[in-house]
mmCIF file of C-alpha atoms in Angstrom:
data_model
loop_
_atom_site.group_PDB
_atom_site.id
_atom_site.type_symbol
_atom_site.label_atom_id
_atom_site.label_comp_id
_atom_site.label_asym_id
_atom_site.label_seq_id
_atom_site.Cartn_x
_atom_site.Cartn_y
_atom_site.Cartn_z
ATOM 1 C CA UNK A 1 0.000 0.000 0.000
ATOM 2 C CA UNK A 2 1.351 3.402 -0.954
ATOM 3 C CA UNK A 3 1.012 6.503 1.194
ATOM 4 C CA UNK A 4 -2.467 7.956 0.697
ATOM 5 C CA UNK A 5 -4.015 4.586 -0.124
ATOM 6 C CA UNK A 6 -6.868 2.915 1.740
ATOM 7 C CA UNK A 7 -7.905 -0.728 1.996
ATOM 8 C CA UNK A 8 -11.121 -2.364 3.228
ATOM 9 C CA UNK A 9 -10.165 -5.112 5.677
ATOM 10 C CA UNK A 10 -11.179 -7.058 8.791
ATOM 11 C CA UNK A 11 -10.166 -7.437 12.382
ATOM 12 C CA UNK A 12 -10.520 -11.171 13.051
ATOM 13 C CA UNK A 13 -10.605 -13.226 16.221
ATOM 14 C CA UNK A 14 -8.611 -16.449 16.556
ATOM 15 C CA UNK A 15 -11.546 -18.402 15.130
ATOM 16 C CA UNK A 16 -11.524 -16.274 11.995
ATOM 17 C CA UNK A 17 -14.747 -14.569 13.110
ATOM 18 C CA UNK A 18 -15.190 -10.907 12.273
ATOM 19 C CA UNK A 19 -14.743 -8.504 15.184
ATOM 20 C CA UNK A 20 -14.984 -5.520 12.878
ATOM 21 C CA UNK A 21 -14.731 -4.495 9.247
ATOM 22 C CA UNK A 22 -12.869 -1.277 8.678
ATOM 23 C CA UNK A 23 -10.825 0.796 6.279
ATOM 24 C CA UNK A 24 -7.115 1.114 6.895
ATOM 25 C CA UNK A 25 -5.410 4.172 5.347
ATOM 26 C CA UNK A 26 -1.698 4.612 5.027
ATOM 27 C CA UNK A 27 -1.444 8.311 5.858
ATOM 28 C CA UNK A 28 2.356 8.506 6.207
ATOM 29 C CA UNK A 29 5.445 6.429 5.546
ATOM 30 C CA UNK A 30 4.928 4.653 8.866
ATOM 31 C CA UNK A 31 1.577 6.067 9.945
ATOM 32 C CA UNK A 32 -1.792 4.369 9.562
ATOM 33 C CA UNK A 33 -5.348 5.504 10.199
ATOM 34 C CA UNK A 34 -8.062 2.950 10.980
ATOM 35 C CA UNK A 35 -11.655 4.012 10.404
ATOM 36 C CA UNK A 36 -13.749 1.527 12.362
ATOM 37 C CA UNK A 37 -17.401 1.074 13.293
ATOM 38 C CA UNK A 38 -18.172 3.502 16.125
ATOM 39 C CA UNK A 39 -19.901 0.773 18.139
ATOM 40 C CA UNK A 40 -16.706 -1.299 18.066
ATOM 41 C CA UNK A 41 -14.119 1.286 19.114
ATOM 42 C CA UNK A 42 -13.420 -0.189 22.563
ATOM 43 C CA UNK A 43 -13.346 -3.793 21.376
ATOM 44 C CA UNK A 44 -11.119 -2.955 18.398
ATOM 45 C CA UNK A 45 -8.722 -0.903 20.464
ATOM 46 C CA UNK A 46 -8.442 -3.605 23.127
ATOM 47 C CA UNK A 47 -7.648 -6.138 20.388
ATOM 48 C CA UNK A 48 -4.980 -3.872 18.897
ATOM 49 C CA UNK A 49 -3.404 -3.320 22.318
ATOM 50 C CA UNK A 50 -3.305 -7.065 22.956
ATOM 51 C CA UNK A 51 -1.526 -7.601 19.636
ATOM 52 C CA UNK A 52 0.690 -4.537 19.744
ATOM 53 C CA UNK A 53 4.321 -5.104 18.789
ATOM 54 C CA UNK A 54 7.443 -3.379 20.068
ATOM 55 C CA UNK A 55 8.324 -0.181 18.288
ATOM 56 C CA UNK A 56 4.727 0.692 17.389
ATOM 57 C CA UNK A 57 2.537 3.368 18.902
ATOM 58 C CA UNK A 58 -1.206 3.092 19.193
ATOM 59 C CA UNK A 59 -3.666 5.887 19.905
ATOM 60 C CA UNK A 60 -7.439 5.944 20.114
ATOM 61 C CA UNK A 61 -8.297 9.319 18.605
ATOM 62 C CA UNK A 62 -11.986 8.643 18.010
ATOM 63 C CA UNK A 63 -13.107 11.478 20.274
ATOM 64 C CA UNK A 64 -10.933 13.981 18.389
ATOM 65 C CA UNK A 65 -12.535 13.461 14.995
ATOM 66 C CA UNK A 66 -15.904 13.575 13.319
ATOM 67 C CA UNK A 67 -16.817 12.143 9.951
ATOM 68 C CA UNK A 68 -19.428 12.711 7.264
ATOM 69 C CA UNK A 69 -20.030 10.746 4.072
ATOM 70 C CA UNK A 70 -20.975 12.864 1.059
ATOM 71 C CA UNK A 71 -22.215 10.548 -1.652
ATOM 72 C CA UNK A 72 -23.825 10.997 -5.023
ATOM 73 C CA UNK A 73 -23.153 11.524 -8.723
ATOM 74 C CA UNK A 74 -22.463 15.269 -8.339
ATOM 75 C CA UNK A 75 -19.916 15.009 -5.563
ATOM 76 C CA UNK A 76 -17.068 16.104 -7.877
ATOM 77 C CA UNK A 77 -18.998 19.248 -8.898
ATOM 78 C CA UNK A 78 -19.715 19.949 -5.250
ATOM 79 C CA UNK A 79 -16.039 19.803 -4.271
ATOM 80 C CA UNK A 80 -14.966 21.867 -7.252
ATOM 81 C CA UNK A 81 -17.396 24.481 -5.990
ATOM 82 C CA UNK A 82 -15.846 24.282 -2.491
ATOM 83 C CA UNK A 83 -12.205 24.231 -3.558
ATOM 84 C CA UNK A 84 -11.943 25.579 -7.096
ATOM 85 C CA UNK A 85 -11.657 23.663 -10.363
ATOM 86 C CA UNK A 86 -7.923 23.059 -9.968
ATOM 87 C CA UNK A 87 -8.224 20.882 -6.853
ATOM 88 C CA UNK A 88 -8.862 17.236 -7.685
ATOM 89 C CA UNK A 89 -10.516 14.741 -5.396
ATOM 90 C CA UNK A 90 -8.385 11.709 -4.539
ATOM 91 C CA UNK A 91 -8.688 8.591 -6.685
ATOM 92 C CA UNK A 92 -10.963 5.746 -5.549
ATOM 93 C CA UNK A 93 -9.828 4.335 -2.173
ATOM 94 C CA UNK A 94 -7.277 7.106 -1.677
ATOM 95 C CA UNK A 95 -7.161 9.827 0.916
ATOM 96 C CA UNK A 96 -5.796 13.399 0.857
ATOM 97 C CA UNK A 97 -5.505 16.222 3.390
ATOM 98 C CA UNK A 98 -6.955 19.611 2.521
ATOM 99 C CA UNK A 99 -8.173 22.762 4.176
ATOM 100 C CA UNK A 100 -11.761 23.872 3.670
ATOM 101 C CA UNK A 101 -12.839 27.180 5.216
ATOM 102 C CA UNK A 102 -9.815 27.053 7.569
ATOM 103 C CA UNK A 103 -10.814 23.549 8.676
ATOM 104 C CA UNK A 104 -8.166 20.859 8.185
ATOM 105 C CA UNK A 105 -9.950 17.839 6.681
ATOM 106 C CA UNK A 106 -9.024 14.413 5.344
ATOM 107 C CA UNK A 107 -11.008 13.448 2.270
ATOM 108 C CA UNK A 108 -11.235 9.771 1.319
ATOM 109 C CA UNK A 109 -12.797 8.604 -1.947
ATOM 110 C CA UNK A 110 -14.676 5.798 -0.223
ATOM 111 C CA UNK A 111 -18.258 5.118 0.743
ATOM 112 C CA UNK A 112 -20.987 2.715 1.702
ATOM 113 C CA UNK A 113 -23.646 3.554 -0.883
ATOM 114 C CA UNK A 114 -22.500 2.270 -4.295
ATOM 115 C CA UNK A 115 -22.436 5.800 -5.670
ATOM 116 C CA UNK A 116 -19.388 7.951 -6.259
ATOM 117 C CA UNK A 117 -18.574 9.886 -3.141
ATOM 118 C CA UNK A 118 -16.242 10.769 -0.330
ATOM 119 C CA UNK A 119 -15.929 10.317 3.387
ATOM 120 C CA UNK A 120 -14.582 13.405 5.118
ATOM 121 C CA UNK A 121 -12.929 13.477 8.537
ATOM 122 C CA UNK A 122 -12.450 16.676 10.511
ATOM 123 C CA UNK A 123 -11.724 17.871 14.023
ATOM 124 C CA UNK A 124 -14.661 17.081 16.298
ATOM 125 C CA UNK A 125 -14.849 20.776 17.174
ATOM 126 C CA UNK A 126 -15.431 21.588 13.465
ATOM 127 C CA UNK A 127 -18.257 19.047 13.029
ATOM 128 C CA UNK A 128 -21.188 21.458 13.230
ATOM 129 C CA UNK A 129 -19.449 24.049 11.057
ATOM 130 C CA UNK A 130 -18.529 21.527 8.369
ATOM 131 C CA UNK A 131 -22.001 19.967 8.326
ATOM 132 C CA UNK A 132 -23.742 23.326 7.968
ATOM 133 C CA UNK A 133 -21.308 24.452 5.286
ATOM 134 C CA UNK A 134 -21.834 21.343 3.152
ATOM 135 C CA UNK A 135 -25.621 21.516 3.412
ATOM 136 C CA UNK A 136 -25.732 25.222 2.577
ATOM 137 C CA UNK A 137 -23.203 25.228 -0.245
ATOM 138 C CA UNK A 138 -24.446 21.856 -1.457
ATOM 139 C CA UNK A 139 -28.076 22.886 -1.914
ATOM 140 C CA UNK A 140 -27.577 23.760 -5.575
ATOM 141 C CA UNK A 141 -26.119 20.282 -6.162
ATOM 142 C CA UNK A 142 -29.042 18.628 -4.423
ATOM 143 C CA UNK A 143 -27.234 17.867 -1.148
ATOM 144 C CA UNK A 144 -29.586 16.639 1.557
ATOM 145 C CA UNK A 145 -29.050 15.096 4.985
ATOM 146 C CA UNK A 146 -29.485 11.316 4.924
ATOM 147 C CA UNK A 147 -30.043 9.109 7.949
ATOM 148 C CA UNK A 148 -28.888 5.595 8.683
ATOM 149 C CA UNK A 149 -32.173 4.032 7.558
ATOM 150 C CA UNK A 150 -31.884 5.543 4.091
ATOM 151 C CA UNK A 151 -28.221 4.621 3.873
ATOM 152 C CA UNK A 152 -29.071 1.047 4.865
ATOM 153 C CA UNK A 153 -31.208 0.629 1.742
ATOM 154 C CA UNK A 154 -28.337 1.874 -0.444
ATOM 155 C CA UNK A 155 -25.680 -0.383 1.027
ATOM 156 C CA UNK A 156 -27.998 -3.385 0.906
ATOM 157 C CA UNK A 157 -28.764 -2.857 -2.795
ATOM 158 C CA UNK A 158 -24.965 -3.085 -3.224
ATOM 159 C CA UNK A 159 -24.745 -6.080 -0.827
ATOM 160 C CA UNK A 160 -22.217 -4.284 1.348
ATOM 161 C CA UNK A 161 -22.236 -6.128 4.674
ATOM 162 C CA UNK A 162 -23.239 -4.482 7.951
ATOM 163 C CA UNK A 163 -21.257 -5.579 10.982
ATOM 164 C CA UNK A 164 -23.525 -6.933 13.680
ATOM 165 C CA UNK A 165 -26.062 -8.086 11.059
ATOM 166 C CA UNK A 166 -24.246 -9.729 8.127
ATOM 167 C CA UNK A 167 -20.925 -10.041 9.918
ATOM 168 C CA UNK A 168 -20.320 -11.256 13.444
ATOM 169 C CA UNK A 169 -17.732 -12.892 15.680
ATOM 170 C CA UNK A 170 -19.351 -16.256 14.782
ATOM 171 C CA UNK A 171 -18.965 -15.834 11.002
ATOM 172 C CA UNK A 172 -15.747 -15.651 9.026
ATOM 173 C CA UNK A 173 -15.114 -13.631 5.842
ATOM 174 C CA UNK A 174 -15.216 -16.727 3.619
ATOM 175 C CA UNK A 175 -18.736 -17.589 4.832
ATOM 176 C CA UNK A 176 -19.670 -13.953 4.195
ATOM 177 C CA UNK A 177 -18.410 -14.216 0.613
ATOM 178 C CA UNK A 178 -15.662 -11.694 1.362
ATOM 179 C CA UNK A 179 -12.639 -14.003 1.135
ATOM 180 C CA UNK A 180 -11.290 -11.662 -1.542
ATOM 181 C CA UNK A 181 -10.371 -9.191 1.199
ATOM 182 C CA UNK A 182 -8.255 -11.690 3.149
ATOM 183 C CA UNK A 183 -4.825 -12.660 1.843
ATOM 184 C CA UNK A 184 -4.243 -16.226 2.993
ATOM 185 C CA UNK A 185 -0.730 -16.131 1.509
ATOM 186 C CA UNK A 186 0.365 -13.913 4.377
ATOM 187 C CA UNK A 187 2.317 -16.029 6.852
ATOM 188 C CA UNK A 188 0.676 -15.107 10.113
ATOM 189 C CA UNK A 189 -2.469 -13.335 11.295
ATOM 190 C CA UNK A 190 -5.292 -13.971 13.742
ATOM 191 C CA UNK A 191 -7.736 -16.562 12.447
ATOM 192 C CA UNK A 192 -5.553 -17.736 9.560
ATOM 193 C CA UNK A 193 -5.610 -21.417 10.573
ATOM 194 C CA UNK A 194 -9.391 -21.442 10.747
ATOM 195 C CA UNK A 195 -9.748 -19.683 7.411
ATOM 196 C CA UNK A 196 -7.433 -22.183 5.710
ATOM 197 C CA UNK A 197 -9.538 -24.955 7.224
ATOM 198 C CA UNK A 198 -12.760 -23.348 5.967
ATOM 199 C CA UNK A 199 -11.259 -22.909 2.539
ATOM 200 C CA UNK A 200 -10.174 -26.562 2.388
ATOM 201 C CA UNK A 201 -13.403 -28.051 3.771
ATOM 202 C CA UNK A 202 -15.914 -25.621 2.355
ATOM 203 C CA UNK A 203 -18.408 -23.554 4.319
ATOM 204 C CA UNK A 204 -21.458 -24.892 6.142
ATOM 205 C CA UNK A 205 -23.473 -21.759 5.455
ATOM 206 C CA UNK A 206 -22.956 -18.904 3.070
ATOM 207 C CA UNK A 207 -24.169 -15.303 2.941
ATOM 208 C CA UNK A 208 -26.445 -14.970 -0.084
ATOM 209 C CA UNK A 209 -28.386 -12.094 -1.605
ATOM 210 C CA UNK A 210 -32.027 -12.511 -2.595
ATOM 211 C CA UNK A 211 -34.857 -10.649 -4.202
ATOM 212 C CA UNK A 212 -38.568 -11.217 -3.504
ATOM 213 C CA UNK A 213 -40.422 -12.533 -6.564
ATOM 214 C CA UNK A 214 -43.434 -10.310 -6.004
ATOM 215 C CA UNK A 215 -44.504 -7.263 -4.074
ATOM 216 C CA UNK A 216 -45.420 -8.030 -0.487
ATOM 217 C CA UNK A 217 -44.276 -7.405 3.050
ATOM 218 C CA UNK A 218 -40.634 -6.289 3.240
ATOM 219 C CA UNK A 219 -38.183 -9.008 4.311
ATOM 220 C CA UNK A 220 -36.567 -8.221 7.671
ATOM 221 C CA UNK A 221 -33.675 -9.573 9.770
ATOM 222 C CA UNK A 222 -34.261 -12.951 11.498
ATOM 223 C CA UNK A 223 -37.099 -14.112 9.245
ATOM 224 C CA UNK A 224 -36.579 -17.788 8.344
ATOM 225 C CA UNK A 225 -35.590 -18.862 4.828
ATOM 226 C CA UNK A 226 -36.877 -22.107 3.294
ATOM 227 C CA UNK A 227 -35.936 -24.136 0.240
ATOM 228 C CA UNK A 228 -38.213 -26.988 -0.886
ATOM 229 C CA UNK A 229 -40.084 -26.807 2.396
ATOM 230 C CA UNK A 230 -37.003 -27.177 4.610
ATOM 231 C CA UNK A 231 -35.599 -24.363 6.730
ATOM 232 C CA UNK A 232 -32.179 -23.524 5.293
ATOM 233 C CA UNK A 233 -31.282 -20.308 7.101
ATOM 234 C CA UNK A 234 -32.331 -16.830 8.117
ATOM 235 C CA UNK A 235 -32.227 -13.241 6.925
ATOM 236 C CA UNK A 236 -29.410 -11.068 8.262
ATOM 237 C CA UNK A 237 -30.444 -7.847 6.456
ATOM 238 C CA UNK A 238 -33.650 -7.035 4.628
ATOM 239 C CA UNK A 239 -35.489 -4.023 3.299
ATOM 240 C CA UNK A 240 -37.617 -2.683 0.516
ATOM 241 C CA UNK A 241 -35.271 -1.556 -2.245
ATOM 242 C CA UNK A 242 -36.145 1.991 -3.339
ATOM 243 C CA UNK A 243 -34.286 1.517 -6.652
ATOM 244 C CA UNK A 244 -35.832 -1.864 -7.538
ATOM 245 C CA UNK A 245 -39.132 -1.250 -5.750
ATOM 246 C CA UNK A 246 -39.172 -4.788 -4.359
ATOM 247 C CA UNK A 247 -38.064 -6.537 -1.178
ATOM 248 C CA UNK A 248 -34.389 -7.499 -1.047
ATOM 249 C CA UNK A 249 -32.036 -8.922 1.523
ATOM 250 C CA UNK A 250 -29.106 -11.035 2.509
ATOM 251 C CA UNK A 251 -29.008 -14.070 4.718
ATOM 252 C CA UNK A 252 -26.995 -17.103 5.711
ATOM 253 C CA UNK A 253 -28.236 -20.358 4.162
ATOM 254 C CA UNK A 254 -26.859 -23.891 4.031
ATOM 255 C CA UNK A 255 -24.188 -24.158 1.338
ATOM 256 C CA UNK A 256 -26.250 -26.717 -0.613
ATOM 257 C CA UNK A 257 -29.034 -24.134 -1.023
ATOM 258 C CA UNK A 258 -26.792 -21.143 -1.690
ATOM 259 C CA UNK A 259 -26.492 -21.245 -5.481
ATOM 260 C CA UNK A 260 -27.596 -18.286 -7.570
ATOM 261 C CA UNK A 261 -31.083 -18.926 -8.934
ATOM 262 C CA UNK A 262 -32.166 -21.149 -6.043
ATOM 263 C CA UNK A 263 -35.820 -20.530 -5.143
ATOM 264 C CA UNK A 264 -36.356 -19.558 -1.520
ATOM 265 C CA UNK A 265 -39.350 -18.834 0.637
ATOM 266 C CA UNK A 266 -39.354 -16.163 3.307
ATOM 267 C CA UNK A 267 -41.573 -16.852 6.309
ATOM 268 C CA UNK A 268 -43.369 -13.709 7.429
ATOM 269 C CA UNK A 269 -45.900 -14.034 10.255
ATOM 270 C CA UNK A 270 -46.543 -17.677 9.440
ATOM 271 C CA UNK A 271 -46.972 -17.154 5.701
ATOM 272 C CA UNK A 272 -44.396 -18.012 3.052
ATOM 273 C CA UNK A 273 -43.435 -15.569 0.289
ATOM 274 C CA UNK A 274 -41.324 -16.633 -2.726
ATOM 275 C CA UNK A 275 -37.874 -15.174 -3.350
ATOM 276 C CA UNK A 276 -34.843 -16.053 -5.487
ATOM 277 C CA UNK A 277 -31.126 -16.056 -4.755
ATOM 278 C CA UNK A 278 -29.483 -13.417 -6.927
ATOM 279 C CA UNK A 279 -25.997 -12.421 -7.929
ATOM 280 C CA UNK A 280 -24.378 -9.640 -5.872
ATOM 281 C CA UNK A 281 -24.792 -6.688 -6.130
ATOM 282 C CA UNK A 282 -28.572 -6.645 -6.344
ATOM 283 C CA UNK A 283 -28.553 -3.262 -8.043
ATOM 284 C CA UNK A 284 -26.204 -1.839 -10.630
ATOM 285 C CA UNK A 285 -26.132 1.862 -11.259
ATOM 286 C CA UNK A 286 -27.304 2.807 -14.769
ATOM 287 C CA UNK A 287 -24.435 4.670 -16.374
ATOM 288 C CA UNK B 1 -51.023 17.341 13.243
ATOM 289 C CA UNK B 2 -54.598 16.631 12.200
ATOM 290 C CA UNK B 3 -56.823 15.079 14.943
ATOM 291 C CA UNK B 4 -60.471 15.236 13.793
ATOM 292 C CA UNK B 5 -62.896 16.054 16.643
ATOM 293 C CA UNK B 6 -65.626 13.633 15.517
ATOM 294 C CA UNK B 7 -63.503 10.475 16.027
ATOM 295 C CA UNK B 8 -62.497 8.342 18.994
ATOM 296 C CA UNK B 9 -58.905 7.262 19.593
ATOM 297 C CA UNK B 10 -56.834 4.517 21.210
ATOM 298 C CA UNK B 11 -53.555 4.917 23.073
ATOM 299 C CA UNK B 12 -51.982 2.809 20.299
ATOM 300 C CA UNK B 13 -52.842 5.477 17.667
ATOM 301 C CA UNK B 14 -55.891 3.970 15.956
ATOM 302 C CA UNK B 15 -58.874 6.196 15.164
ATOM 303 C CA UNK B 16 -62.468 4.931 15.384
ATOM 304 C CA UNK B 17 -65.480 6.246 13.488
ATOM 305 C CA UNK B 18 -68.923 5.180 14.736
ATOM 306 C CA UNK B 19 -71.249 4.084 11.887
ATOM 307 C CA UNK B 20 -74.391 2.727 13.587
ATOM 308 C CA UNK B 21 -73.613 -0.769 14.928
ATOM 309 C CA UNK B 22 -70.261 -0.748 13.151
ATOM 310 C CA UNK B 23 -67.023 1.093 13.647
ATOM 311 C CA UNK B 24 -64.395 1.932 11.041
ATOM 312 C CA UNK B 25 -60.732 1.882 12.068
ATOM 313 C CA UNK B 26 -57.531 3.371 10.736
ATOM 314 C CA UNK B 27 -54.331 4.878 12.072
ATOM 315 C CA UNK B 28 -53.918 8.550 12.908
ATOM 316 C CA UNK B 29 -52.058 11.227 11.000
ATOM 317 C CA UNK B 30 -49.511 11.263 13.826
ATOM 318 C CA UNK B 31 -49.000 7.486 13.517
ATOM 319 C CA UNK B 32 -48.511 7.544 9.747
ATOM 320 C CA UNK B 33 -46.015 10.408 10.077
ATOM 321 C CA UNK B 34 -44.021 8.421 12.646
ATOM 322 C CA UNK B 35 -44.076 5.240 10.561
ATOM 323 C CA UNK B 36 -43.106 7.074 7.333
ATOM 324 C CA UNK B 37 -43.942 5.586 3.912
ATOM 325 C CA UNK B 38 -46.272 2.609 4.333
ATOM 326 C CA UNK B 39 -45.236 -0.157 1.929
ATOM 327 C CA UNK B 40 -47.458 -3.087 2.929
ATOM 328 C CA UNK B 41 -50.687 -3.734 4.812
ATOM 329 C CA UNK B 42 -51.809 -7.151 6.015
ATOM 330 C CA UNK B 43 -55.604 -7.046 6.247
ATOM 331 C CA UNK B 44 -57.874 -9.171 8.451
ATOM 332 C CA UNK B 45 -60.313 -11.695 6.952
ATOM 333 C CA UNK B 46 -63.939 -10.623 6.939
ATOM 334 C CA UNK B 47 -65.869 -12.691 9.498
ATOM 335 C CA UNK B 48 -63.009 -12.969 12.014
ATOM 336 C CA UNK B 49 -64.061 -12.507 15.641
ATOM 337 C CA UNK B 50 -61.633 -10.340 17.559
ATOM 338 C CA UNK B 51 -61.129 -9.474 21.205
ATOM 339 C CA UNK B 52 -60.448 -5.921 22.385
ATOM 340 C CA UNK B 53 -56.753 -5.046 21.999
ATOM 341 C CA UNK B 54 -56.026 -8.131 19.874
ATOM 342 C CA UNK B 55 -53.743 -7.567 16.857
ATOM 343 C CA UNK B 56 -55.937 -7.527 13.741
ATOM 344 C CA UNK B 57 -53.848 -6.039 10.931
ATOM 345 C CA UNK B 58 -50.204 -5.191 10.257
ATOM 346 C CA UNK B 59 -48.947 -1.965 8.737
ATOM 347 C CA UNK B 60 -45.385 -2.020 7.462
ATOM 348 C CA UNK B 61 -43.136 0.860 6.554
ATOM 349 C CA UNK B 62 -39.509 0.501 5.532
ATOM 350 C CA UNK B 63 -38.696 1.318 9.160
ATOM 351 C CA UNK B 64 -40.877 -1.210 10.984
ATOM 352 C CA UNK B 65 -43.830 -3.587 11.057
ATOM 353 C CA UNK B 66 -46.584 -2.410 13.429
ATOM 354 C CA UNK B 67 -49.597 -4.313 14.693
ATOM 355 C CA UNK B 68 -52.976 -2.622 14.437
ATOM 356 C CA UNK B 69 -55.289 -3.537 17.308
ATOM 357 C CA UNK B 70 -59.029 -4.017 17.619
ATOM 358 C CA UNK B 71 -60.209 -1.143 19.810
ATOM 359 C CA UNK B 72 -63.113 -3.229 21.175
ATOM 360 C CA UNK B 73 -64.542 -6.774 20.871
ATOM 361 C CA UNK B 74 -66.346 -7.459 17.613
ATOM 362 C CA UNK B 75 -66.446 -9.122 14.187
ATOM 363 C CA UNK B 76 -64.569 -7.927 11.101
ATOM 364 C CA UNK B 77 -67.178 -6.899 8.502
ATOM 365 C CA UNK B 78 -64.985 -5.034 5.996
ATOM 366 C CA UNK B 79 -61.310 -4.739 5.072
ATOM 367 C CA UNK B 80 -59.930 -2.002 2.847
ATOM 368 C CA UNK B 81 -58.690 -3.988 -0.150
ATOM 369 C CA UNK B 82 -57.558 -0.778 -1.861
ATOM 370 C CA UNK B 83 -54.569 -0.841 0.505
ATOM 371 C CA UNK B 84 -53.257 -4.037 -1.087
ATOM 372 C CA UNK B 85 -52.312 -2.209 -4.270
ATOM 373 C CA UNK B 86 -51.875 1.211 -2.746
ATOM 374 C CA UNK B 87 -50.690 1.023 0.874
ATOM 375 C CA UNK B 88 -49.579 4.678 0.645
ATOM 376 C CA UNK B 89 -53.258 5.712 1.036
ATOM 377 C CA UNK B 90 -52.513 5.459 4.764
ATOM 378 C CA UNK B 91 -49.990 8.269 4.361
ATOM 379 C CA UNK B 92 -51.943 10.452 1.956
ATOM 380 C CA UNK B 93 -55.414 10.143 3.534
ATOM 381 C CA UNK B 94 -55.144 8.462 6.955
ATOM 382 C CA UNK B 95 -58.653 9.409 8.119
ATOM 383 C CA UNK B 96 -60.359 8.777 4.768
ATOM 384 C CA UNK B 97 -59.333 6.402 1.987
ATOM 385 C CA UNK B 98 -56.610 5.018 4.236
ATOM 386 C CA UNK B 99 -59.075 3.296 6.616
ATOM 387 C CA UNK B 100 -57.999 -0.292 7.387
ATOM 388 C CA UNK B 101 -60.994 -2.360 8.560
ATOM 389 C CA UNK B 102 -64.518 -2.154 9.978
ATOM 390 C CA UNK B 103 -65.923 -4.062 12.955
ATOM 391 C CA UNK B 104 -69.459 -4.941 13.985
ATOM 392 C CA UNK B 105 -69.181 -4.319 17.700
ATOM 393 C CA UNK B 106 -70.550 -6.668 20.358
ATOM 394 C CA UNK B 107 -71.342 -4.019 22.927
ATOM 395 C CA UNK B 108 -71.542 -0.256 22.215
ATOM 396 C CA UNK B 109 -70.731 0.421 25.888
ATOM 397 C CA UNK B 110 -67.165 -0.773 25.180
ATOM 398 C CA UNK B 111 -66.573 2.436 23.215
ATOM 399 C CA UNK B 112 -66.676 4.372 26.489
ATOM 400 C CA UNK B 113 -63.135 3.172 27.185
ATOM 401 C CA UNK B 114 -61.742 5.022 24.162
ATOM 402 C CA UNK B 115 -60.261 8.526 24.159
ATOM 403 C CA UNK B 116 -61.715 11.752 22.807
ATOM 404 C CA UNK B 117 -59.839 13.851 20.258
ATOM 405 C CA UNK B 118 -58.814 16.253 23.022
ATOM 406 C CA UNK B 119 -57.365 13.459 25.153
ATOM 407 C CA UNK B 120 -55.516 11.942 22.181
ATOM 408 C CA UNK B 121 -54.108 15.358 21.249
ATOM 409 C CA UNK B 122 -52.780 15.671 24.757
ATOM 410 C CA UNK B 123 -51.243 12.178 24.516
ATOM 411 C CA UNK B 124 -49.266 12.931 21.356
ATOM 412 C CA UNK B 125 -48.198 16.388 22.452
ATOM 413 C CA UNK B 126 -46.949 15.211 25.825
#
């Protein structure tokens, strides 16, 4: 990884289970920034301290910084308006430091929506000022505040996992279909043995994406999934997709029932509703 | 927030309109605003006997699935089938076209336990 580059990765326990998914940025020759899930700060930091090696320094600076994701097709126009046409946003998965309105900010070309966009980090004391500035200056580009519920529909259309729902300490990245983000060639890391074992023996259950066949009640977490009358798993994330206008979700099902195209039934209040396992992502942006 | 004076209300945000021996039931303007866009309604079967405060229908928004309760004991005599194709009627016209079901009530005295518009207003403004 070069300086200024970011990488989506996991913090694993010794069983290969996911403690947290996060983005690691190399912000200096020997300086790294970890952007983790806010609900996991203590657990992550404790893990890092337990595994800390001599000659490294570790600091929890979560309270010092705030972050906002600005996502959407006009994000480049928006930043040109903030900074002038000559300032370029960083390339995908890269981060740069800039000053906006006397506020030092780090801008990362990353996001959790499937659209182009950035995630901006600033001093906690600048949070209100930055937020207000973006909303005011962004109005002409259609900038609007967006809550977690709305964002959840976007990330689920893209099949981006949510820690605590689609990822957990009991599931490893291979079961979650995210083996791509773990390099098993590396000689030594927490959970490696277990992951090699999973890779060799295959998974018992796999995280699949599905779409409801018809309109009906939205699928929700913990509803049971059936295939040919037998219970094969349960939903980990579900919602009504605003872009597809139909229920979508992800869930863990037995590997034998996890193939794309497999018909499923979702049990909702005692009734079964047909669904089909689909390829990820469930939605592709029209370009 | 609209709270029509001529209706009765439950603590769980249903409104009740008296129509002779029957009552018509929906959810209030306040309730639909809290739920946000309604995307699915599960209606009761006509002829079902229901106890007071028993769950009778389900209204789902993207946010949550919410049970709708029978305000009093009775028998379901109508269900608003228009909601099957257009659940958003609950958002656009909660006290009118967005009604959910109608009950033939066992005992009109049971209605005395329900709240007036003034009392419901106080509940949601508290």
